[in-house]
Short mmCIF file of C-alpha atoms in Angstrom, two decimals:
data_model
loop_
_atom_site.label_atom_id
_atom_site.label_comp_id
_atom_site.label_asym_id
_atom_site.label_seq_id
_atom_site.Cartn_x
_atom_site.Cartn_y
_atom_site.Cartn_z
CA MET A 1 -22.38 34.79 27.67
CA ILE A 2 -23.31 33.30 31.04
CA GLN A 3 -26.58 33.16 32.28
CA PHE A 4 -28.27 31.47 35.26
CA GLU A 5 -31.93 31.30 35.53
CA HIS A 6 -33.48 30.27 39.11
CA VAL A 7 -30.75 27.75 39.59
CA PHE A 8 -30.86 25.35 42.40
CA LYS A 9 -28.35 22.60 43.05
CA ARG A 10 -28.85 20.39 45.82
CA TYR A 11 -26.53 17.47 46.97
CA PRO A 12 -28.01 14.20 48.68
CA GLU A 13 -25.45 14.39 51.31
CA ARG A 14 -25.21 18.08 51.83
CA GLY A 15 -28.51 19.43 51.26
CA GLU A 16 -28.93 22.50 49.22
CA ALA A 17 -25.72 24.16 47.92
CA LEU A 18 -27.35 26.62 45.59
CA THR A 19 -30.64 28.18 45.98
CA ASN A 20 -32.50 30.43 43.16
CA ILE A 21 -29.18 31.75 41.50
CA SER A 22 -30.11 34.02 38.61
CA PHE A 23 -27.68 36.49 36.92
CA GLU A 24 -26.25 37.26 33.67
CA MET A 25 -22.69 38.00 32.33
CA LYS A 26 -22.03 39.51 28.82
CA VAL A 27 -19.27 38.99 26.35
CA GLY A 28 -15.94 40.08 27.65
CA GLU A 29 -17.28 41.08 30.92
CA MET A 30 -15.01 40.15 34.06
CA ALA A 31 -16.41 39.36 37.34
CA PHE A 32 -15.61 38.45 40.76
CA LEU A 33 -17.31 35.85 43.02
CA THR A 34 -16.86 36.15 46.88
CA GLY A 35 -18.17 34.66 49.77
CA PRO A 36 -17.31 32.61 52.74
CA SER A 37 -16.20 29.14 52.44
CA GLY A 38 -18.92 26.77 51.85
CA ALA A 39 -21.20 29.52 50.45
CA GLY A 40 -21.44 27.87 47.02
CA LYS A 41 -18.62 29.39 44.68
CA SER A 42 -17.00 26.63 43.89
CA THR A 43 -20.02 24.61 42.93
CA LEU A 44 -21.23 27.53 40.86
CA LEU A 45 -18.09 27.30 38.73
CA ARG A 46 -18.66 23.64 38.69
CA LEU A 47 -21.94 23.98 37.21
CA ILE A 48 -20.57 26.70 34.43
CA GLY A 49 -17.79 23.88 33.49
CA LEU A 50 -20.48 21.34 33.66
CA LEU A 51 -18.40 19.26 35.99
CA GLU A 52 -22.05 19.11 37.51
CA ARG A 53 -25.48 19.62 36.53
CA PRO A 54 -28.00 21.67 38.31
CA THR A 55 -30.80 20.20 40.11
CA ARG A 56 -33.34 22.88 38.64
CA GLY A 57 -33.05 26.03 36.61
CA ASP A 58 -31.40 26.78 33.43
CA ILE A 59 -27.62 27.70 32.53
CA VAL A 60 -27.12 29.03 29.37
CA VAL A 61 -22.90 29.33 28.38
CA ASN A 62 -21.97 30.59 25.19
CA GLY A 63 -25.57 29.72 23.76
CA ARG A 64 -25.60 26.34 25.08
CA ASN A 65 -28.41 25.45 27.44
CA LEU A 66 -26.26 23.13 29.87
CA ALA A 67 -29.38 21.57 31.66
CA THR A 68 -30.25 19.76 28.22
CA LEU A 69 -26.80 19.33 26.66
CA PRO A 70 -26.26 15.56 25.73
CA ARG A 71 -23.41 13.75 27.67
CA ASP A 72 -21.18 13.16 24.75
CA ARG A 73 -21.16 17.32 23.86
CA ILE A 74 -19.69 17.95 27.38
CA PRO A 75 -16.28 17.70 26.19
CA TYR A 76 -16.88 20.10 23.35
CA HIS A 77 -18.34 22.49 25.85
CA ARG A 78 -15.37 22.37 28.20
CA ARG A 79 -13.20 23.11 25.39
CA ASP A 80 -15.02 26.54 25.48
CA VAL A 81 -14.69 27.13 29.27
CA GLY A 82 -11.12 27.31 30.49
CA MET A 83 -10.67 26.50 34.06
CA ILE A 84 -8.21 27.57 36.48
CA PHE A 85 -7.65 25.98 40.08
CA GLN A 86 -6.24 26.72 43.37
CA ASP A 87 -4.15 23.76 43.45
CA HIS A 88 -3.20 24.17 39.65
CA ARG A 89 -4.07 20.57 38.71
CA LEU A 90 -0.85 20.11 36.75
CA LEU A 91 0.38 16.68 35.61
CA PRO A 92 3.54 16.51 37.88
CA ASP A 93 5.44 14.04 35.63
CA ARG A 94 5.09 16.20 32.25
CA SER A 95 6.95 19.29 31.46
CA VAL A 96 5.40 22.79 31.16
CA PHE A 97 5.06 22.38 27.61
CA ASP A 98 3.19 19.10 27.79
CA ASN A 99 0.77 20.47 30.45
CA VAL A 100 -0.19 23.29 28.54
CA ALA A 101 -0.53 21.56 25.18
CA LEU A 102 -2.94 19.18 26.77
CA PRO A 103 -6.28 21.00 25.79
CA LEU A 104 -4.87 21.09 22.04
CA VAL A 105 -3.81 17.64 22.16
CA VAL A 106 -7.07 16.24 23.20
CA THR A 107 -8.59 17.99 20.13
CA GLY A 108 -6.30 16.42 17.74
CA LEU A 109 -4.71 19.50 16.39
CA GLY A 110 -1.27 19.01 14.69
CA HIS A 111 2.19 19.27 16.14
CA LYS A 112 3.28 22.36 14.47
CA GLU A 113 0.03 24.05 15.47
CA VAL A 114 0.36 23.00 18.91
CA GLY A 115 3.79 24.09 19.31
CA ARG A 116 2.92 27.52 17.79
CA ARG A 117 -0.03 28.03 20.15
CA VAL A 118 1.63 26.63 23.25
CA ARG A 119 4.52 28.86 22.96
CA ALA A 120 2.10 31.82 22.51
CA ALA A 121 0.24 30.91 25.54
CA LEU A 122 3.64 30.54 27.40
CA ASP A 123 4.70 33.82 26.00
CA GLN A 124 1.47 35.73 27.58
CA VAL A 125 2.05 34.30 31.18
CA GLY A 126 6.06 34.98 30.87
CA LEU A 127 7.22 31.40 31.00
CA LEU A 128 8.50 30.92 27.34
CA LYS A 129 12.01 30.09 28.79
CA ARG A 130 10.62 27.25 31.17
CA GLU A 131 8.90 25.13 28.62
CA ARG A 132 11.12 22.02 29.35
CA ALA A 133 10.70 22.39 33.13
CA ILE A 134 8.49 20.09 35.11
CA PRO A 135 6.02 21.60 37.56
CA VAL A 136 7.56 20.84 40.78
CA ALA A 137 10.75 22.80 39.60
CA LEU A 138 8.71 25.94 39.36
CA SER A 139 7.51 28.38 42.08
CA GLY A 140 4.07 28.47 43.33
CA GLY A 141 3.32 31.57 41.26
CA GLU A 142 4.99 30.16 38.10
CA GLN A 143 2.83 26.90 38.24
CA GLN A 144 -0.43 29.10 38.50
CA ARG A 145 0.95 30.84 35.49
CA VAL A 146 1.30 27.35 33.82
CA GLY A 147 -2.11 26.63 34.78
CA ILE A 148 -3.56 29.70 33.43
CA ALA A 149 -1.64 29.18 30.23
CA ARG A 150 -3.41 25.74 29.93
CA ALA A 151 -6.67 27.48 30.53
CA VAL A 152 -6.40 30.00 27.72
CA VAL A 153 -4.42 27.78 25.30
CA GLY A 154 -7.45 26.96 23.30
CA ARG A 155 -8.53 30.23 23.24
CA PRO A 156 -11.82 29.77 25.14
CA PRO A 157 -14.43 32.63 25.15
CA VAL A 158 -15.10 31.75 28.78
CA LEU A 159 -12.30 31.63 31.91
CA LEU A 160 -13.04 30.63 35.18
CA ALA A 161 -10.92 30.74 38.00
CA ASP A 162 -11.22 28.93 41.42
CA GLU A 163 -9.39 30.93 44.29
CA PRO A 164 -6.29 31.30 41.41
CA THR A 165 -4.38 33.23 44.10
CA GLY A 166 -5.25 31.37 47.25
CA ASN A 167 -1.51 30.42 47.99
CA LEU A 168 0.44 33.48 46.47
CA ASP A 169 1.56 36.40 48.22
CA PRO A 170 -0.19 39.86 47.57
CA ASP A 171 2.39 40.79 45.07
CA LEU A 172 2.08 37.78 43.02
CA SER A 173 -1.42 37.64 43.45
CA LYS A 174 -1.96 41.53 41.83
CA GLU A 175 0.37 40.10 38.98
CA ILE A 176 -2.16 37.11 38.36
CA PHE A 177 -5.11 39.61 38.32
CA GLN A 178 -3.39 41.98 35.80
CA LEU A 179 -2.88 39.02 33.79
CA PHE A 180 -6.64 38.38 33.77
CA GLU A 181 -7.48 41.70 33.08
CA ARG A 182 -5.26 41.55 29.82
CA PHE A 183 -7.41 38.61 28.80
CA GLN A 184 -10.56 40.66 29.47
CA TYR A 185 -9.39 43.28 26.98
CA VAL A 186 -9.41 40.90 24.23
CA GLY A 187 -13.19 39.80 24.87
CA VAL A 188 -12.81 36.78 27.33
CA THR A 189 -15.49 36.58 29.67
CA LEU A 190 -14.11 35.91 33.34
CA LEU A 191 -15.47 34.77 36.23
CA ILE A 192 -13.08 34.62 39.31
CA ALA A 193 -13.90 32.99 42.75
CA THR A 194 -11.59 34.45 45.35
CA HIS A 195 -11.11 35.15 49.23
CA ASP A 196 -9.08 38.32 48.46
CA LEU A 197 -11.53 41.31 49.32
CA ALA A 198 -8.93 43.88 49.32
CA LEU A 199 -7.60 42.96 45.97
CA VAL A 200 -11.38 42.72 44.68
CA LYS A 201 -12.23 46.08 46.16
CA SER A 202 -9.16 47.59 44.42
CA MET A 203 -10.03 46.43 41.18
CA HIS A 204 -13.61 47.90 40.68
CA TYR A 205 -15.02 45.22 38.63
CA ARG A 206 -18.67 43.62 39.13
CA THR A 207 -18.50 41.34 42.20
CA PHE A 208 -21.08 38.58 43.12
CA SER A 209 -21.43 37.75 46.81
CA LEU A 210 -22.72 34.43 47.64
CA GLY A 211 -23.96 33.54 51.36
CA GLU A 212 -25.25 30.32 52.09
CA GLY A 213 -26.07 29.28 48.65
CA ARG A 214 -27.88 32.53 47.77
CA LEU A 215 -26.68 35.44 45.86
CA VAL A 216 -26.93 38.14 48.46
CA ASN A 217 -25.04 41.12 46.66
CA ASP A 218 -24.33 41.95 42.89
CA THR A 219 -22.41 45.12 42.75
CA ARG A 220 -21.71 46.56 39.37
CA GLY A 221 -18.07 47.79 38.68
CA TRP A 222 -17.37 50.88 37.13
CA MET B 1 -2.69 38.93 23.04
CA LEU B 2 -4.84 35.94 21.73
CA LYS B 3 -8.40 36.37 20.92
CA PRO B 4 -10.75 33.98 22.08
CA HIS B 5 -12.88 32.14 19.53
CA SER B 6 -16.33 33.49 17.90
CA ARG B 7 -19.32 32.92 19.96
CA ARG B 8 -20.07 29.36 18.90
CA ARG B 9 -16.83 27.04 17.64
CA ARG B 10 -17.61 25.61 14.49
CA LEU B 11 -17.41 21.99 14.04
CA PRO B 12 -14.62 20.31 11.99
CA LYS B 13 -16.04 18.95 8.49
CA LEU B 14 -16.44 15.32 7.92
CA ALA B 15 -13.13 14.82 5.96
CA GLU B 16 -11.18 16.99 8.50
CA GLN B 17 -12.66 15.04 11.30
CA PHE B 18 -11.59 11.78 9.84
CA GLN B 19 -8.16 12.98 9.23
CA ILE B 20 -7.95 14.16 12.93
CA TRP B 21 -9.44 10.81 13.93
CA LEU B 22 -6.95 8.84 11.90
CA GLY B 23 -4.12 10.97 13.24
CA GLN B 24 -5.01 10.45 16.55
CA HIS B 25 -5.38 6.82 16.19
CA VAL B 26 -1.90 6.32 14.82
CA GLN B 27 -0.21 8.46 17.11
CA ASN B 28 -1.95 6.90 20.06
CA ALA B 29 -1.00 3.52 18.95
CA LEU B 30 2.54 4.33 18.96
CA ALA B 31 2.47 6.36 21.94
CA THR B 32 1.15 3.43 23.84
CA LEU B 33 3.14 0.74 22.61
CA GLY B 34 6.22 3.28 23.63
CA ARG B 35 4.57 3.56 27.01
CA LEU B 36 4.67 -0.21 27.43
CA PHE B 37 8.32 -0.38 26.61
CA ASP B 38 8.86 2.36 29.04
CA THR B 39 8.26 -0.26 31.87
CA PRO B 40 9.63 -3.59 30.07
CA VAL B 41 9.51 -5.64 33.37
CA PRO B 42 5.87 -5.37 34.02
CA THR B 43 5.06 -5.33 30.67
CA GLY B 44 7.15 -8.29 29.85
CA MET B 45 5.75 -10.19 32.66
CA THR B 46 2.01 -9.47 31.67
CA VAL B 47 2.97 -10.55 27.86
CA ALA B 48 4.70 -13.82 29.19
CA VAL B 49 1.52 -14.61 31.28
CA ILE B 50 -0.53 -14.36 28.39
CA GLY B 51 1.86 -15.93 25.82
CA ILE B 52 2.13 -19.00 28.10
CA SER B 53 -1.58 -19.06 28.40
CA LEU B 54 -2.23 -19.22 24.94
CA ALA B 55 0.50 -21.52 24.07
CA PHE B 56 -0.88 -24.20 26.05
CA PRO B 57 -3.94 -24.79 23.47
CA ALA B 58 -1.87 -23.89 20.56
CA ALA B 59 0.53 -26.48 21.41
CA LEU B 60 -2.31 -28.86 22.17
CA TYR B 61 -3.77 -28.14 18.75
CA VAL B 62 -0.34 -28.89 17.18
CA VAL B 63 0.03 -32.28 18.91
CA ALA B 64 -3.68 -33.16 17.81
CA ASP B 65 -2.94 -32.07 14.09
CA ASN B 66 0.42 -33.94 14.02
CA LEU B 67 -1.33 -37.15 15.41
CA ARG B 68 -3.79 -36.81 12.89
CA THR B 69 -1.46 -36.65 10.00
CA MET B 70 0.41 -39.51 11.42
CA ALA B 71 -3.07 -41.59 11.71
CA GLY B 72 -3.74 -40.50 8.24
CA ASN B 73 -0.49 -42.23 7.03
CA TRP B 74 -1.41 -45.26 9.14
CA ASP B 75 -4.68 -45.76 7.13
CA GLN B 76 -2.43 -47.07 4.35
CA THR B 77 -1.30 -49.81 6.64
CA ALA B 78 -2.72 -53.25 6.44
CA ALA B 79 -5.81 -53.74 8.03
CA ILE B 80 -5.49 -57.39 8.90
CA SER B 81 -2.04 -59.09 9.16
CA LEU B 82 -2.43 -62.79 8.32
CA PHE B 83 0.45 -64.83 9.66
CA LEU B 84 0.91 -68.22 7.84
CA ARG B 85 1.78 -71.35 9.84
CA HIS B 86 5.70 -71.99 9.97
CA ASP B 87 5.76 -74.88 7.62
CA VAL B 88 4.15 -72.81 4.82
CA ALA B 89 6.88 -71.69 2.48
CA ASP B 90 7.35 -68.56 0.58
CA GLU B 91 6.43 -70.20 -2.58
CA ALA B 92 3.05 -71.79 -1.39
CA ALA B 93 2.05 -67.97 -0.36
CA THR B 94 1.67 -66.65 -3.80
CA PRO B 95 -1.23 -69.05 -4.66
CA LEU B 96 -2.92 -68.38 -1.41
CA ALA B 97 -2.61 -64.39 -2.17
CA ASP B 98 -4.04 -64.94 -5.81
CA GLN B 99 -6.92 -66.78 -4.02
CA LEU B 100 -7.56 -64.39 -1.41
CA ARG B 101 -7.47 -61.41 -4.31
CA LYS B 102 -10.86 -62.96 -5.59
CA TRP B 103 -12.46 -62.49 -2.27
CA PRO B 104 -15.08 -59.45 -2.66
CA GLU B 105 -14.18 -58.30 0.59
CA ILE B 106 -10.46 -57.65 -0.35
CA ALA B 107 -8.84 -55.11 -2.32
CA ARG B 108 -5.32 -55.78 -2.17
CA VAL B 109 -2.93 -58.53 -0.61
CA ASP B 110 0.78 -57.90 -0.08
CA ILE B 111 3.18 -61.02 0.63
CA ILE B 112 5.95 -60.37 3.04
CA SER B 113 8.11 -63.16 2.50
CA ARG B 114 10.17 -64.68 5.37
CA ASP B 115 13.52 -63.42 4.12
CA SER B 116 12.21 -60.00 3.60
CA ALA B 117 10.83 -60.01 7.12
CA LEU B 118 13.96 -61.11 8.31
CA ASN B 119 15.89 -58.33 6.50
CA GLU B 120 13.25 -55.72 7.76
CA PHE B 121 13.84 -56.94 11.34
CA ARG B 122 17.75 -56.71 11.01
CA ALA B 123 17.30 -53.21 9.63
CA LEU B 124 15.74 -52.12 12.82
CA GLY B 125 19.12 -52.35 14.61
CA GLY B 126 19.76 -54.07 18.14
CA PHE B 127 18.64 -57.34 16.99
CA GLU B 128 21.67 -58.43 14.92
CA GLU B 129 23.42 -60.43 17.47
CA ALA B 130 20.36 -62.29 18.60
CA LEU B 131 19.53 -63.16 15.00
CA GLU B 132 23.11 -64.17 14.33
CA GLN B 133 22.57 -66.86 17.00
CA LEU B 134 19.68 -68.41 14.87
CA LYS B 135 20.40 -71.28 12.70
CA ASN B 136 17.26 -70.49 10.63
CA ASN B 137 14.78 -68.23 10.06
CA PRO B 138 12.15 -67.90 12.79
CA LEU B 139 9.68 -65.58 10.99
CA PRO B 140 6.46 -66.83 9.26
CA VAL B 141 5.23 -65.62 6.00
CA VAL B 142 2.67 -62.78 6.35
CA LEU B 143 -0.11 -61.66 4.14
CA ALA B 144 -0.97 -57.87 4.57
CA ILE B 145 -4.61 -57.81 3.56
CA TYR B 146 -6.33 -54.57 2.71
CA PRO B 147 -9.93 -54.61 2.61
CA GLN B 148 -12.26 -52.86 0.26
CA ALA B 149 -13.62 -49.50 1.49
CA ALA B 150 -17.02 -51.07 2.04
CA PHE B 151 -15.95 -53.59 4.32
CA ALA B 152 -13.79 -51.68 6.61
CA LEU B 153 -16.15 -51.32 9.35
CA PRO B 154 -14.69 -53.00 12.51
CA ALA B 155 -17.59 -55.77 12.59
CA GLN B 156 -17.10 -56.46 9.02
CA LEU B 157 -13.42 -56.97 9.55
CA GLU B 158 -14.11 -59.16 12.43
CA THR B 159 -15.98 -61.43 10.11
CA LEU B 160 -13.08 -61.38 7.52
CA GLN B 161 -10.69 -62.07 10.17
CA ASN B 162 -12.70 -65.24 11.39
CA LYS B 163 -12.97 -66.36 7.66
CA LEU B 164 -9.21 -65.86 7.22
CA LEU B 165 -8.56 -67.99 10.23
CA ARG B 166 -10.61 -70.92 8.77
CA LEU B 167 -7.82 -71.15 5.97
CA GLN B 168 -5.81 -74.01 6.48
CA GLU B 169 -2.54 -72.24 6.14
CA ALA B 170 -3.56 -69.36 8.61
CA ASP B 171 -1.84 -69.58 12.08
CA PHE B 172 -2.84 -66.17 13.50
CA ALA B 173 -4.51 -62.75 12.19
CA ARG B 174 -3.81 -59.68 13.88
CA MET B 175 -6.10 -56.77 13.16
CA ASP B 176 -4.53 -53.18 12.89
CA THR B 177 -7.81 -51.24 12.83
CA VAL B 178 -9.30 -51.29 15.98
CA TRP B 179 -6.41 -49.73 17.97
CA LEU B 180 -6.58 -46.97 15.10
CA GLN B 181 -10.10 -46.21 15.71
CA ARG B 182 -9.19 -45.93 19.64
CA PHE B 183 -6.72 -43.86 18.33
CA GLN B 184 -9.09 -41.56 16.57
CA ALA B 185 -11.43 -41.49 19.63
CA ILE B 186 -8.42 -40.10 21.47
CA LEU B 187 -7.78 -37.44 19.07
CA ASP B 188 -11.39 -36.56 19.04
CA LEU B 189 -10.86 -36.29 22.84
CA ILE B 190 -7.76 -34.01 22.73
CA GLN B 191 -9.43 -31.98 20.26
CA THR B 192 -12.19 -31.27 22.55
CA GLY B 193 -9.65 -30.61 25.09
CA VAL B 194 -8.05 -27.78 22.68
CA VAL B 195 -11.64 -26.29 22.66
CA LEU B 196 -12.00 -26.48 26.51
CA LEU B 197 -8.43 -25.26 27.43
CA GLY B 198 -8.50 -22.65 24.87
CA GLY B 199 -11.68 -21.40 26.43
CA LEU B 200 -10.59 -21.56 29.90
CA LEU B 201 -7.16 -19.73 29.09
CA GLY B 202 -8.68 -17.46 27.06
CA MET B 203 -10.79 -16.49 30.02
CA GLY B 204 -7.60 -16.21 31.90
CA VAL B 205 -6.24 -13.83 29.45
CA LEU B 206 -9.22 -11.82 29.43
CA LEU B 207 -8.72 -11.29 33.48
CA ILE B 208 -5.20 -10.76 33.24
CA VAL B 209 -5.38 -8.10 30.61
CA GLY B 210 -8.55 -6.46 32.31
CA ASN B 211 -6.88 -6.51 35.65
CA THR B 212 -3.56 -4.92 33.96
CA ILE B 213 -5.56 -1.97 32.57
CA ARG B 214 -7.72 -1.53 35.62
CA LEU B 215 -4.38 -1.09 37.50
CA GLU B 216 -3.27 1.38 34.68
CA ILE B 217 -6.43 3.38 34.87
CA LEU B 218 -6.02 3.43 38.61
CA ASN B 219 -2.42 4.95 38.33
CA ARG B 220 -3.52 7.63 35.67
CA ARG B 221 -6.72 8.62 37.46
CA ILE B 222 -5.51 12.15 38.07
CA GLU B 223 -4.41 12.59 34.28
CA ILE B 224 -7.55 11.24 33.14
CA GLU B 225 -9.69 13.82 35.46
CA ILE B 226 -7.33 16.34 33.93
CA MET B 227 -8.11 15.28 30.38
CA GLU B 228 -11.65 15.43 31.25
CA LEU B 229 -11.60 18.92 32.61
CA VAL B 230 -10.00 20.14 29.33
CA GLY B 231 -12.35 18.74 26.92
CA ALA B 232 -11.18 15.32 25.96
CA THR B 233 -13.75 13.04 24.80
CA SER B 234 -14.44 9.71 26.45
CA ALA B 235 -13.40 8.09 23.18
CA PHE B 236 -9.99 9.88 23.43
CA ILE B 237 -9.55 8.71 27.00
CA ARG B 238 -10.26 5.31 26.48
CA ARG B 239 -8.54 4.82 23.22
CA PRO B 240 -4.91 4.38 24.82
CA PHE B 241 -6.19 1.91 27.23
CA LEU B 242 -7.71 -0.32 24.33
CA TYR B 243 -4.76 0.28 22.28
CA ALA B 244 -2.73 -1.14 25.35
CA GLY B 245 -5.05 -4.26 25.48
CA ALA B 246 -4.56 -4.91 21.76
CA TRP B 247 -0.80 -4.62 21.99
CA TYR B 248 -0.72 -7.06 25.29
CA GLY B 249 -2.80 -9.38 23.12
CA LEU B 250 -0.77 -9.19 19.88
CA LEU B 251 2.62 -9.41 22.11
CA GLY B 252 1.27 -12.20 23.90
CA GLY B 253 0.17 -14.09 20.73
CA LEU B 254 3.64 -13.51 19.39
CA THR B 255 5.06 -15.21 22.48
CA ALA B 256 2.71 -18.08 22.17
CA TRP B 257 3.54 -18.72 18.61
CA LEU B 258 7.27 -18.49 19.55
CA LEU B 259 6.84 -20.81 22.45
CA VAL B 260 5.10 -23.60 20.36
CA THR B 261 7.72 -23.02 17.44
CA LEU B 262 10.60 -23.43 20.08
CA ALA B 263 9.08 -26.46 21.60
CA LEU B 264 8.59 -28.00 17.93
CA ILE B 265 12.08 -27.28 17.06
CA LEU B 266 13.35 -28.65 20.29
CA LEU B 267 11.03 -31.93 19.71
CA GLN B 268 11.92 -32.63 15.96
CA GLY B 269 15.14 -34.27 17.05
CA SER B 270 13.35 -36.67 19.20
CA VAL B 271 10.76 -37.22 16.68
CA SER B 272 13.00 -37.81 13.91
CA ARG B 273 14.92 -40.60 15.84
CA LEU B 274 11.53 -42.23 16.90
CA ALA B 275 10.22 -42.13 13.38
CA SER B 276 13.40 -43.67 11.98
CA LEU B 277 12.78 -46.46 14.34
CA TYR B 278 9.50 -46.86 12.60
CA ARG B 279 11.43 -46.70 9.37
CA SER B 280 9.55 -43.59 8.43
CA GLU B 281 10.20 -39.80 8.24
CA PHE B 282 7.78 -37.64 10.50
CA PRO B 283 8.42 -33.73 9.91
CA LEU B 284 6.42 -32.11 12.56
CA ALA B 285 3.98 -29.60 11.29
CA GLY B 286 3.95 -26.21 13.38
CA LEU B 287 1.57 -23.50 13.38
CA GLY B 288 0.91 -22.83 9.59
CA VAL B 289 0.01 -19.32 8.30
CA SER B 290 -3.67 -19.52 8.87
CA GLU B 291 -3.15 -21.08 12.66
CA THR B 292 -0.93 -18.36 13.05
CA LEU B 293 -3.28 -15.54 12.02
CA ILE B 294 -5.91 -17.29 14.16
CA VAL B 295 -3.83 -17.32 17.22
CA LEU B 296 -2.63 -13.48 16.60
CA SER B 297 -6.15 -12.42 15.86
CA GLY B 298 -7.53 -14.29 18.72
CA SER B 299 -5.09 -13.11 21.22
CA ILE B 300 -5.61 -9.24 19.83
CA ALA B 301 -9.29 -9.72 20.39
CA LEU B 302 -8.98 -11.12 23.90
CA GLY B 303 -6.73 -8.34 24.75
CA LEU B 304 -9.13 -5.83 23.21
CA ILE B 305 -12.05 -7.28 24.94
CA GLY B 306 -10.24 -7.55 28.26
CA SER B 307 -9.37 -3.78 28.38
CA TRP B 308 -12.84 -2.78 27.03
CA ILE B 309 -14.41 -4.60 29.96
CA ALA B 310 -12.03 -2.67 32.50
CA VAL B 311 -12.42 0.41 30.74
CA GLU B 312 -16.02 0.26 30.84
CA ARG B 313 -16.12 -0.53 34.45
CA HIS B 314 -13.56 1.97 35.66
CA LEU B 315 -13.66 4.96 33.18
CA HIS B 316 -16.59 7.05 34.58
CA GLY B 317 -14.74 9.78 36.02
CA THR B 318 -15.88 13.58 36.51
CA GLU B 319 -18.97 13.31 34.01
CA PRO B 320 -21.95 14.41 35.45
CA ASN B 321 -24.95 12.05 35.45
#
């Protein structure tokens, strides 16, 4: 589902962010991406979501070669990759419902179908009763769950999360990770960047470790 | 639990794509209009500026149009008014007119008798008392001379004028066409002014709309970024801004139309009074259907182009190179 082959990413200002990264993830696989700040975790996720293009090497996601994907096809690729951010990236002036509906609205889906799918997604994250609230009225954990609902509402085959529990206490973090596990059960491929090593160890999934832009460790889970 | 889509999402069929496209457009157009009305004061100000800018050339066009109609009416008036000497009586004028009608240059000759001239003068109002004081009619007989179309050039009219002045009965001849031609030249000047002013103020509208849309884009930068993240096409992101530009244009055009029409209604009274002093009626022509359509489509086009420029310049968000 996700395949990196000798991928390099160099920024003109900062130098090399990723050096010779190669790995492959299968459909329905869940993996953690760890490493110190600045190791290149975010950059790697940004490459998968095509927020940036690699300097060199091939990335194939969901059968698409991202190095050669034309610019006007990028939006369609992003619809297949749900992204979750540490700071949620919610629209503060829109209701929970409208925030979650956004990925469907941009595809031009009809009102009824949007409503049905948004409520299904909110139900999955346990926020069905808060659909009229605006994000600031929610707790940090709830906001993150709205972000997750938005990422999965379009039923993407790939889900990326960049420090999804960075601002949450351990219990809430655990809840969020359990939510991710449930997506994995239905065949979603998940890659989660996190600092939370204790939690990573307790969950026994494949773990990629990045250090200074290199893939220094790739431990299989069991 | 929701299952993810199959490996590769199928692309919608063409008819389906069209339906989606149309639905998005209608929804977008209405949503954008609603958004404009959510902030009535800034929207109103932008629309007013556009409306006033467009009202200027439109009003000038209406002025030129009306002046041209007026000049058209004057083409019917005599080219040369030949004032006969005081001692020529009304009766003597008739054979003279008959004689002149035989001239090849002349198409028509009307006699304005001394009495009818006096009555005409009386009817103007304001002169009754002065005329009462007079013991006899001070006005001469006037022959209104209409030249043949082939002899209507200024130089030819001058020749005719001199020829007429050599008549024994002639006292004085006034040419009515010279100032008419000057008037035509002024009209042409105004028309050029309409084009120039229209061009300049059109540019102004372009800048106003462009700047308004630019600010709107900056205000909604976060929203745009998130829409790009969740897979909005650039066409989808641009659409509301282009619609906003078109709406600004349409509302501005309607404002311009309204301003011109209001001005005409206010002016009609004074124009009617002025026209009645010249013993004629002059209904002011406003913007007709085709002119209105030109103003509206032009203003929509300006709004669209203005927003398109802003969108082109400022909407290059998170897409990689």
